[in-house]
mmCIF file of C-alpha atoms in Angstrom:
data_model
loop_
_atom_site.group_PDB
_atom_site.id
_atom_site.type_symbol
_atom_site.label_atom_id
_atom_site.label_comp_id
_atom_site.label_asym_id
_atom_site.label_seq_id
_atom_site.Cartn_x
_atom_site.Cartn_y
_atom_site.Cartn_z
ATOM 1 C CA MET A 1 -42.531 -53.622 28.008
ATOM 2 C CA GLY A 2 -38.500 -54.163 27.668
ATOM 3 C CA ARG A 3 -36.163 -51.101 28.344
ATOM 4 C CA ALA A 4 -32.881 -50.591 26.788
ATOM 5 C CA GLU A 5 -29.992 -49.867 28.949
ATOM 6 C CA PRO A 6 -26.740 -48.400 28.110
ATOM 7 C CA THR A 7 -23.948 -50.409 27.283
ATOM 8 C CA GLY A 8 -20.149 -49.122 26.326
ATOM 9 C CA PRO A 9 -18.796 -45.384 26.915
ATOM 10 C CA THR A 10 -20.569 -43.744 23.899
ATOM 11 C CA GLY A 11 -23.818 -44.045 25.659
ATOM 12 C CA ARG A 12 -26.182 -45.683 22.967
ATOM 13 C CA LEU A 13 -28.937 -47.637 23.567
ATOM 14 C CA ARG A 14 -28.934 -51.156 23.111
ATOM 15 C CA PRO A 15 -32.914 -52.282 22.521
ATOM 16 C CA GLU A 16 -34.476 -54.944 24.388
ATOM 17 C CA SER A 17 -35.715 -57.930 22.245
ATOM 18 C CA GLY A 18 -39.455 -58.032 22.196
ATOM 19 C CA PRO A 19 -41.759 -56.831 19.582
ATOM 20 C CA GLU A 20 -41.280 -53.454 20.223
ATOM 21 C CA SER A 21 -37.406 -53.402 18.954
ATOM 22 C CA GLY A 22 -38.231 -52.038 15.787
ATOM 23 C CA PRO A 23 -39.148 -48.434 16.641
ATOM 24 C CA ARG A 24 -37.034 -48.308 19.424
ATOM 25 C CA GLN A 25 -34.511 -49.133 16.852
ATOM 26 C CA PHE A 26 -35.437 -46.154 15.026
ATOM 27 C CA LEU A 27 -34.888 -43.591 17.386
ATOM 28 C CA THR A 28 -31.668 -45.064 18.799
ATOM 29 C CA SER A 29 -30.567 -44.170 15.355
ATOM 30 C CA SER A 30 -31.710 -40.687 15.011
ATOM 31 C CA LEU A 31 -29.827 -40.115 18.428
ATOM 32 C CA GLU A 32 -26.409 -40.899 17.113
ATOM 33 C CA PRO A 33 -23.958 -37.979 16.874
ATOM 34 C CA ASP A 34 -23.921 -36.263 13.214
ATOM 35 C CA GLN A 35 -21.184 -37.578 10.983
ATOM 36 C CA PRO A 36 -18.464 -35.622 9.378
ATOM 37 C CA GLU A 37 -19.302 -33.576 6.017
ATOM 38 C CA ARG A 38 -18.308 -35.075 3.270
ATOM 39 C CA PRO A 39 -16.644 -33.567 0.038
ATOM 40 C CA HIS A 40 -18.162 -33.550 -2.539
ATOM 41 C CA VAL A 41 -21.302 -31.521 -0.411
ATOM 42 C CA SER A 42 -18.478 -28.267 0.043
ATOM 43 C CA SER A 43 -17.788 -28.653 -3.632
ATOM 44 C CA SER A 44 -21.230 -28.911 -4.791
ATOM 45 C CA LEU A 45 -21.783 -25.621 -2.826
ATOM 46 C CA SER A 46 -19.216 -23.570 -4.011
ATOM 47 C CA ARG A 47 -20.248 -24.074 -7.459
ATOM 48 C CA MET A 48 -23.584 -22.999 -6.661
ATOM 49 C CA GLU A 49 -22.560 -19.456 -5.014
ATOM 50 C CA ALA A 50 -20.362 -19.271 -8.338
ATOM 51 C CA THR A 51 -23.571 -19.501 -10.184
ATOM 52 C CA ILE A 52 -25.534 -17.374 -8.287
ATOM 53 C CA PHE A 53 -22.804 -14.439 -7.908
ATOM 54 C CA TRP A 54 -22.399 -14.608 -11.897
ATOM 55 C CA THR A 55 -25.756 -14.605 -12.762
ATOM 56 C CA LEU A 56 -26.267 -11.369 -10.570
ATOM 57 C CA VAL A 57 -23.422 -9.874 -12.249
ATOM 58 C CA LEU A 58 -24.391 -10.584 -15.830
ATOM 59 C CA ILE A 59 -27.868 -8.893 -15.071
ATOM 60 C CA GLN A 60 -26.022 -5.940 -13.403
ATOM 61 C CA ASP A 61 -24.400 -5.621 -16.643
ATOM 62 C CA HIS A 62 -27.624 -5.908 -18.766
ATOM 63 C CA LEU A 63 -29.498 -3.103 -16.754
ATOM 64 C CA LEU A 64 -26.399 -1.003 -16.694
ATOM 65 C CA ARG A 65 -26.355 -1.503 -20.665
ATOM 66 C CA HIS A 66 -30.360 -1.687 -21.907
ATOM 67 C CA VAL A 67 -32.101 -0.627 -19.003
ATOM 68 C CA TRP A 68 -30.575 2.418 -17.009
ATOM 69 C CA SER A 69 -28.713 3.927 -19.853
ATOM 70 C CA ALA A 70 -31.647 3.447 -22.404
ATOM 71 C CA LEU A 71 -33.424 6.688 -23.837
ATOM 72 C CA PRO A 72 -37.419 6.741 -22.032
ATOM 73 C CA PRO A 73 -40.168 6.931 -24.546
ATOM 74 C CA PRO A 74 -42.629 9.809 -24.757
ATOM 75 C CA SER A 75 -45.296 10.590 -22.183
ATOM 76 C CA HIS A 76 -48.885 11.867 -22.340
ATOM 77 C CA VAL A 77 -49.303 10.288 -26.133
ATOM 78 C CA THR A 78 -52.967 12.096 -27.187
ATOM 79 C CA MET A 79 -54.539 13.091 -30.429
ATOM 80 C CA ASP A 80 -56.372 16.871 -30.416
ATOM 81 C CA SER A 81 -58.918 16.176 -33.439
ATOM 82 C CA VAL A 82 -60.921 19.159 -34.150
ATOM 83 C CA ASN A 83 -63.157 19.434 -38.250
ATOM 84 C CA MET A 84 -61.273 16.611 -39.406
ATOM 85 C CA ARG A 85 -57.724 17.748 -38.896
ATOM 86 C CA HIS A 86 -55.847 15.163 -36.244
ATOM 87 C CA ASP A 87 -53.094 16.366 -34.845
ATOM 88 C CA LEU A 88 -50.416 13.628 -32.450
ATOM 89 C CA ARG A 89 -49.151 15.646 -29.460
ATOM 90 C CA TRP A 90 -46.915 14.147 -26.793
ATOM 91 C CA ARG A 91 -44.474 15.206 -24.116
ATOM 92 C CA PRO A 92 -40.584 14.802 -24.675
ATOM 93 C CA PRO A 93 -38.711 12.070 -22.047
ATOM 94 C CA ARG A 94 -37.395 13.419 -19.285
ATOM 95 C CA ALA A 95 -33.358 12.804 -20.287
ATOM 96 C CA GLN A 96 -30.130 14.795 -21.157
ATOM 97 C CA CYS A 97 -29.769 14.749 -24.324
ATOM 98 C CA SER A 98 -26.594 17.021 -26.119
ATOM 99 C CA THR A 99 -28.414 17.058 -29.638
ATOM 100 C CA PRO A 100 -31.998 18.279 -30.158
ATOM 101 C CA LEU A 101 -34.695 15.142 -29.633
ATOM 102 C CA ARG A 102 -36.172 13.642 -32.944
ATOM 103 C CA TYR A 103 -39.324 11.941 -32.986
ATOM 104 C CA SER A 104 -40.437 9.436 -35.894
ATOM 105 C CA VAL A 105 -44.582 8.768 -35.795
ATOM 106 C CA GLN A 106 -46.059 5.184 -37.042
ATOM 107 C CA PHE A 107 -49.638 4.143 -37.632
ATOM 108 C CA GLN A 108 -51.511 1.259 -38.227
ATOM 109 C CA GLY A 109 -54.932 0.873 -39.143
ATOM 110 C CA GLU A 110 -57.434 -2.579 -39.600
ATOM 111 C CA PHE A 111 -56.171 -3.164 -43.413
ATOM 112 C CA GLU A 112 -52.402 -2.944 -41.847
ATOM 113 C CA ALA A 113 -53.516 -5.312 -39.377
ATOM 114 C CA THR A 114 -55.308 -7.869 -40.965
ATOM 115 C CA VAL A 115 -54.727 -8.039 -44.323
ATOM 116 C CA LEU A 116 -50.714 -6.850 -44.018
ATOM 117 C CA ASN A 117 -49.932 -8.689 -40.742
ATOM 118 C CA GLY A 118 -49.667 -6.397 -38.535
ATOM 119 C CA THR A 119 -47.582 -3.906 -40.463
ATOM 120 C CA TRP A 120 -46.890 -0.136 -39.217
ATOM 121 C CA LEU A 121 -46.447 2.583 -41.720
ATOM 122 C CA ASP A 122 -44.405 5.488 -40.860
ATOM 123 C CA SER A 123 -45.854 8.860 -41.355
ATOM 124 C CA PRO A 124 -44.172 10.754 -44.281
ATOM 125 C CA GLU A 125 -44.888 14.343 -42.342
ATOM 126 C CA CYS A 126 -43.561 13.224 -39.133
ATOM 127 C CA GLN A 127 -40.121 11.068 -39.298
ATOM 128 C CA ASP A 128 -37.131 12.934 -37.342
ATOM 129 C CA ILE A 129 -39.205 15.619 -36.491
ATOM 130 C CA THR A 130 -37.842 18.156 -33.757
ATOM 131 C CA ARG A 131 -41.728 19.113 -32.894
ATOM 132 C CA ALA A 132 -43.150 17.417 -30.477
ATOM 133 C CA HIS A 133 -46.772 17.105 -32.441
ATOM 134 C CA CYS A 134 -47.811 15.461 -35.649
ATOM 135 C CA ASP A 135 -50.347 16.376 -38.252
ATOM 136 C CA LEU A 136 -51.908 12.981 -39.559
ATOM 137 C CA SER A 137 -54.615 14.217 -41.587
ATOM 138 C CA LEU A 138 -53.863 12.632 -44.354
ATOM 139 C CA ASP A 139 -52.399 9.395 -43.029
ATOM 140 C CA LEU A 140 -55.786 8.574 -41.032
ATOM 141 C CA GLY A 141 -57.772 8.977 -44.363
ATOM 142 C CA SER A 142 -60.660 5.964 -43.598
ATOM 143 C CA ASP A 143 -63.469 5.774 -41.012
ATOM 144 C CA SER A 144 -61.597 2.586 -39.125
ATOM 145 C CA ASP A 145 -59.457 2.326 -36.160
ATOM 146 C CA TYR A 146 -56.030 3.362 -36.016
ATOM 147 C CA ASN A 147 -52.928 2.342 -33.456
ATOM 148 C CA VAL A 148 -50.312 5.452 -33.508
ATOM 149 C CA SER A 149 -46.901 5.255 -31.979
ATOM 150 C CA VAL A 150 -44.433 7.802 -31.480
ATOM 151 C CA ARG A 151 -40.541 7.322 -30.440
ATOM 152 C CA ALA A 152 -37.585 9.528 -29.588
ATOM 153 C CA ARG A 153 -34.268 9.267 -30.578
ATOM 154 C CA CYS A 154 -31.024 11.183 -29.164
ATOM 155 C CA GLY A 155 -27.683 10.274 -30.844
ATOM 156 C CA SER A 156 -27.583 6.315 -31.430
ATOM 157 C CA ARG A 157 -29.901 5.886 -28.435
ATOM 158 C CA ILE A 158 -33.675 5.022 -29.274
ATOM 159 C CA SER A 159 -36.489 4.643 -26.852
ATOM 160 C CA SER A 160 -39.392 2.353 -27.111
ATOM 161 C CA ARG A 161 -42.738 3.431 -28.669
ATOM 162 C CA ALA A 162 -45.211 5.244 -27.191
ATOM 163 C CA GLN A 163 -48.862 4.761 -28.063
ATOM 164 C CA LEU A 164 -52.153 6.033 -27.739
ATOM 165 C CA VAL A 165 -54.046 4.780 -24.884
ATOM 166 C CA ALA A 166 -57.069 3.656 -26.966
ATOM 167 C CA PRO A 167 -57.297 3.469 -30.626
ATOM 168 C CA PHE A 168 -58.477 6.610 -32.448
ATOM 169 C CA ASN A 169 -61.287 6.740 -35.358
ATOM 170 C CA ARG A 170 -61.864 10.108 -36.965
ATOM 171 C CA LYS A 171 -65.813 9.741 -36.487
ATOM 172 C CA ARG A 172 -64.694 10.824 -33.337
ATOM 173 C CA THR A 173 -63.558 14.683 -34.088
ATOM 174 C CA ALA A 174 -64.680 17.115 -32.870
ATOM 175 C CA LEU A 175 -66.777 19.687 -35.306
ATOM 176 C CA THR A 176 -67.162 23.410 -34.518
ATOM 177 C CA ALA A 177 -69.760 25.767 -36.376
ATOM 178 C CA PRO A 178 -68.808 27.463 -39.518
ATOM 179 C CA ASP A 179 -68.041 31.116 -39.904
ATOM 180 C CA VAL A 180 -71.303 32.197 -41.830
ATOM 181 C CA THR A 181 -71.783 35.474 -43.695
ATOM 182 C CA ALA A 182 -75.136 36.614 -44.779
ATOM 183 C CA SER A 183 -75.671 39.130 -47.684
ATOM 184 C CA ALA A 184 -78.328 40.527 -49.976
ATOM 185 C CA ALA A 185 -77.310 40.435 -53.736
ATOM 186 C CA GLY A 186 -80.313 42.177 -55.474
ATOM 187 C CA ASP A 187 -83.486 39.675 -55.054
ATOM 188 C CA ALA A 188 -81.271 36.974 -53.637
ATOM 189 C CA LEU A 189 -79.252 35.970 -50.876
ATOM 190 C CA LEU A 190 -75.685 35.308 -50.475
ATOM 191 C CA VAL A 191 -74.485 33.060 -47.851
ATOM 192 C CA SER A 192 -70.723 32.157 -47.620
ATOM 193 C CA PHE A 193 -68.861 29.980 -45.047
ATOM 194 C CA ASP A 194 -65.602 29.346 -43.827
ATOM 195 C CA ARG A 195 -63.590 27.161 -41.386
ATOM 196 C CA ALA A 196 -65.448 23.961 -42.685
ATOM 197 C CA PRO A 197 -63.330 20.840 -43.471
ATOM 198 C CA PRO A 198 -63.624 19.484 -46.998
ATOM 199 C CA ALA A 199 -64.844 16.042 -45.986
ATOM 200 C CA ALA A 200 -68.070 17.730 -44.017
ATOM 201 C CA SER A 201 -71.082 19.371 -45.427
ATOM 202 C CA VAL A 202 -73.092 22.255 -44.443
ATOM 203 C CA GLU A 203 -76.821 22.524 -43.768
ATOM 204 C CA VAL A 204 -78.022 25.920 -44.060
ATOM 205 C CA GLU A 205 -81.845 27.045 -42.763
ATOM 206 C CA VAL A 206 -83.536 30.654 -44.656
ATOM 207 C CA TRP A 207 -86.814 31.843 -43.696
ATOM 208 C CA ASN A 208 -88.379 35.071 -43.569
ATOM 209 C CA ARG A 209 -88.464 36.426 -40.223
ATOM 210 C CA ASP A 210 -91.986 37.832 -40.134
ATOM 211 C CA ASP A 211 -93.221 34.118 -40.805
ATOM 212 C CA ALA A 212 -92.072 32.887 -37.445
ATOM 213 C CA ARG A 213 -90.429 30.028 -39.049
ATOM 214 C CA GLU A 214 -93.720 28.979 -40.726
ATOM 215 C CA GLN A 215 -91.788 28.164 -43.978
ATOM 216 C CA VAL A 216 -87.935 26.988 -43.593
ATOM 217 C CA LEU A 217 -85.653 26.083 -46.452
ATOM 218 C CA ALA A 218 -83.309 23.870 -45.864
ATOM 219 C CA PHE A 219 -80.208 23.226 -48.282
ATOM 220 C CA GLU A 220 -77.097 20.993 -47.848
ATOM 221 C CA VAL A 221 -73.965 21.703 -49.625
ATOM 222 C CA SER A 222 -70.560 20.366 -50.073
ATOM 223 C CA ALA A 223 -68.115 22.055 -47.738
ATOM 224 C CA GLU A 224 -65.898 22.978 -50.860
ATOM 225 C CA GLN A 225 -68.535 24.995 -52.621
ATOM 226 C CA LYS A 226 -67.752 27.447 -50.016
ATOM 227 C CA GLN A 227 -71.235 29.591 -51.282
ATOM 228 C CA LEU A 228 -75.091 29.203 -51.462
ATOM 229 C CA HIS A 229 -76.737 31.521 -53.430
ATOM 230 C CA VAL A 230 -80.682 31.235 -52.395
ATOM 231 C CA THR A 231 -83.276 33.028 -54.809
ATOM 232 C CA ASP A 232 -86.702 33.299 -55.379
ATOM 233 C CA LEU A 233 -87.262 36.194 -52.040
ATOM 234 C CA ARG A 234 -89.696 38.038 -51.128
ATOM 235 C CA ARG A 235 -88.244 41.512 -52.188
ATOM 236 C CA GLY A 236 -88.522 44.286 -49.335
ATOM 237 C CA ALA A 237 -88.923 41.533 -46.588
ATOM 238 C CA THR A 238 -86.028 40.413 -44.071
ATOM 239 C CA TYR A 239 -84.634 36.699 -44.115
ATOM 240 C CA CYS A 240 -82.510 34.895 -41.615
ATOM 241 C CA VAL A 241 -79.762 32.211 -41.995
ATOM 242 C CA ARG A 242 -79.014 29.559 -39.837
ATOM 243 C CA ALA A 243 -76.025 27.013 -40.371
ATOM 244 C CA ARG A 244 -74.394 23.976 -38.848
ATOM 245 C CA LEU A 245 -71.680 21.205 -40.132
ATOM 246 C CA LEU A 246 -72.794 17.755 -41.101
ATOM 247 C CA LEU A 247 -70.305 14.809 -40.902
ATOM 248 C CA GLU A 248 -71.655 12.017 -43.059
ATOM 249 C CA GLY A 249 -74.910 12.187 -41.655
ATOM 250 C CA LYS A 250 -74.459 11.147 -38.056
ATOM 251 C CA MET A 251 -71.905 14.137 -36.454
ATOM 252 C CA HIS A 252 -73.350 17.474 -36.553
ATOM 253 C CA SER A 253 -71.457 20.864 -34.887
ATOM 254 C CA ARG A 254 -73.896 23.426 -33.030
ATOM 255 C CA ASP A 255 -75.675 25.823 -34.565
ATOM 256 C CA THR A 256 -74.699 29.493 -36.010
ATOM 257 C CA ARG A 257 -76.515 32.370 -34.754
ATOM 258 C CA ASP A 258 -78.422 34.045 -36.587
ATOM 259 C CA GLN A 259 -78.033 36.506 -39.082
ATOM 260 C CA CYS A 260 -80.518 38.672 -40.687
ATOM 261 C CA VAL A 261 -80.589 40.071 -43.679
ATOM 262 C CA LEU A 262 -82.826 42.892 -45.508
ATOM 263 C CA VAL A 263 -83.989 41.945 -49.370
ATOM 264 C CA ALA A 264 -84.388 45.297 -51.206
ATOM 265 C CA GLY A 265 -84.606 43.852 -54.688
ATOM 266 C CA PRO A 266 -82.630 45.297 -57.803
ATOM 267 C CA ASP A 267 -85.502 47.677 -59.273
ATOM 268 C CA ALA A 268 -86.694 49.284 -55.357
ATOM 269 C CA PRO A 269 -88.561 52.490 -55.789
ATOM 270 C CA TRP A 270 -85.895 54.411 -53.222
ATOM 271 C CA LYS A 271 -82.713 53.418 -55.550
ATOM 272 C CA SER A 272 -82.757 55.171 -58.504
ATOM 273 C CA PRO A 273 -84.330 58.666 -56.958
ATOM 274 C CA THR A 274 -82.257 58.673 -53.860
ATOM 275 C CA THR A 275 -79.041 57.689 -55.653
ATOM 276 C CA GLY A 276 -80.092 60.914 -57.830
ATOM 277 C CA VAL A 277 -80.216 63.204 -55.358
ATOM 278 C CA LEU A 278 -77.690 62.341 -53.362
ATOM 279 C CA THR A 279 -75.422 62.409 -56.235
ATOM 280 C CA LEU A 280 -76.754 66.149 -57.290
ATOM 281 C CA LEU A 281 -76.418 67.473 -54.234
ATOM 282 C CA LEU A 282 -72.802 66.423 -53.902
ATOM 283 C CA MET A 283 -71.772 68.148 -57.161
ATOM 284 C CA VAL A 284 -73.495 71.432 -56.409
ATOM 285 C CA GLY A 285 -71.820 71.379 -52.574
ATOM 286 C CA VAL A 286 -68.183 70.574 -54.686
ATOM 287 C CA ALA A 287 -68.634 73.064 -56.869
ATOM 288 C CA SER A 288 -70.148 75.574 -54.376
ATOM 289 C CA ALA A 289 -67.239 75.201 -52.265
ATOM 290 C CA LEU A 290 -64.962 75.296 -55.093
ATOM 291 C CA PHE A 291 -66.405 78.946 -56.122
ATOM 292 C CA TRP A 292 -65.986 80.389 -52.302
ATOM 293 C CA CYS A 293 -62.216 79.223 -52.190
ATOM 294 C CA VAL A 294 -61.545 81.231 -54.994
ATOM 295 C CA ALA A 295 -63.254 84.269 -53.819
ATOM 296 C CA GLN A 296 -62.049 84.125 -50.568
ATOM 297 C CA CYS A 297 -58.407 83.840 -52.095
ATOM 298 C CA ARG A 298 -59.111 86.986 -54.037
ATOM 299 C CA ALA A 299 -60.068 89.130 -51.491
ATOM 300 C CA HIS A 300 -58.154 87.598 -48.302
ATOM 301 C CA HIS A 301 -54.730 89.314 -47.209
ATOM 302 C CA TYR A 302 -54.093 85.674 -46.519
ATOM 303 C CA CYS A 303 -54.031 84.437 -49.908
ATOM 304 C CA ARG A 304 -52.521 87.664 -51.104
ATOM 305 C CA ARG A 305 -49.606 87.338 -49.165
ATOM 306 C CA HIS A 306 -48.843 83.291 -49.743
ATOM 307 C CA PHE A 307 -50.422 83.288 -53.479
ATOM 308 C CA HIS A 308 -48.257 86.594 -54.536
ATOM 309 C CA LYS A 309 -48.613 87.355 -58.452
ATOM 310 C CA GLU A 310 -44.927 87.327 -60.051
ATOM 311 C CA ALA A 311 -44.228 90.382 -62.034
ATOM 312 C CA LEU A 312 -44.032 90.167 -65.813
ATOM 313 C CA PRO A 313 -40.469 90.690 -68.046
ATOM 314 C CA ARG A 314 -40.203 94.318 -69.534
ATOM 315 C CA SER A 315 -40.116 92.741 -72.200
ATOM 316 C CA LEU A 316 -43.850 91.586 -72.199
ATOM 317 C CA LEU A 317 -45.131 94.485 -71.365
ATOM 318 C CA LEU A 318 -46.817 96.580 -74.331
ATOM 319 C CA ASP A 319 -45.739 99.904 -73.554
ATOM 320 C CA ALA A 320 -42.012 98.933 -73.268
ATOM 321 C CA PRO A 321 -39.343 100.941 -75.910
ATOM 322 C CA VAL A 322 -39.128 98.624 -78.590
ATOM 323 C CA ALA A 323 -35.425 98.656 -80.179
ATOM 324 C CA THR A 324 -35.163 98.570 -84.070
ATOM 325 C CA VAL A 325 -32.636 96.660 -85.392
ATOM 326 C CA VAL A 326 -30.851 97.617 -88.590
ATOM 327 C CA PRO A 327 -29.368 95.399 -90.521
ATOM 328 C CA ARG A 328 -25.921 95.857 -91.258
ATOM 329 C CA GLU A 329 -24.845 96.055 -94.846
ATOM 330 C CA PRO A 330 -21.895 93.689 -95.718
ATOM 331 C CA ASP A 331 -18.218 95.243 -95.303
ATOM 332 C CA GLN A 332 -16.737 95.322 -98.679
ATOM 333 C CA GLU A 333 -13.507 96.111 -99.711
ATOM 334 C CA VAL A 334 -12.156 99.214 -99.802
ATOM 335 C CA CYS A 335 -9.238 100.230 -102.702
ATOM 336 C CA ALA A 336 -7.813 103.724 -102.428
ATOM 337 C CA ASP A 337 -4.339 105.465 -103.738
ATOM 338 C CA VAL A 338 -1.555 106.543 -101.156
ATOM 339 C CA ARG A 339 1.490 108.404 -102.126
ATOM 340 C CA VAL A 340 3.852 109.105 -99.576
ATOM 341 C CA VAL A 341 5.525 112.950 -99.123
ATOM 342 C CA PRO A 342 9.022 112.894 -97.991
ATOM 343 C CA LYS A 343 8.829 115.560 -94.871
ATOM 344 C CA ALA A 344 10.412 119.315 -95.956
ATOM 345 C CA ARG A 345 14.375 119.641 -94.511
ATOM 346 C CA ARG A 346 14.078 122.652 -92.104
#
């Protein structure tokens, strides 16, 4: 193999002639000292640094204007639904505001999402409100899934919208047992119930307590009816009542506690005699009390002292002297002759 020898003061290697001169020439060129920097490379670096600097300035300005100074949205948006009453609740954003925070609520059902191309509707009762809850019972009126959102406003600053974690369907409402009152009305049973949503129905069970639920009368009435009249019951028997709420025949609440009422009938044998005897005893007692009070007051010193008798005027007494009044004749004019006699001198 040939060997390269240094020639000249630069220390460059000069390759020998031969078949291996190609690679050695590449090695020689890589060992050459660096060339001086060219002017266009320096100008390119300066332009790149300026571009990066101004980009960072613009990003910082955007963050200051639109992100760091923006009003944060409400948090913990939840739906509280009981007996078909849907209350949307949220927590106010943690931000300082010189004016009261105001909120606006929107909703979107399946119809708005599919037919109206994703339109959001404003809740009429929940626009620019200051409370942190909203009643959406009238707005969420179908059995479809609803997306609900709320946003806050502080002066001119408006937050982004905060939505429910999952769509809401009113079928998931919580049903509570209704308030039921049972009373006897003659030979019938009157069942009254309250605190029931209008869209639900009430299932009522009535049975004779002595029959151990062998024959149960089941009734299903609308919650708007408020009362149930059960007739053709056995007189003198005790009937029990139990009720629960039903929603579209699928959802139901827990049962109410049993209420038992005695059905006596309108013509019970004890009703008329007992009423007459009690009325007579009451009248006799009242009359006896009055006579006793009058007798005691006439003989008792306490009654005489506090209830003394006022004396009659003398003119009203029978033995008083009676003055006779003689009518006076009318005055008449008296005429007489008068003669004047002079007095004799002395």
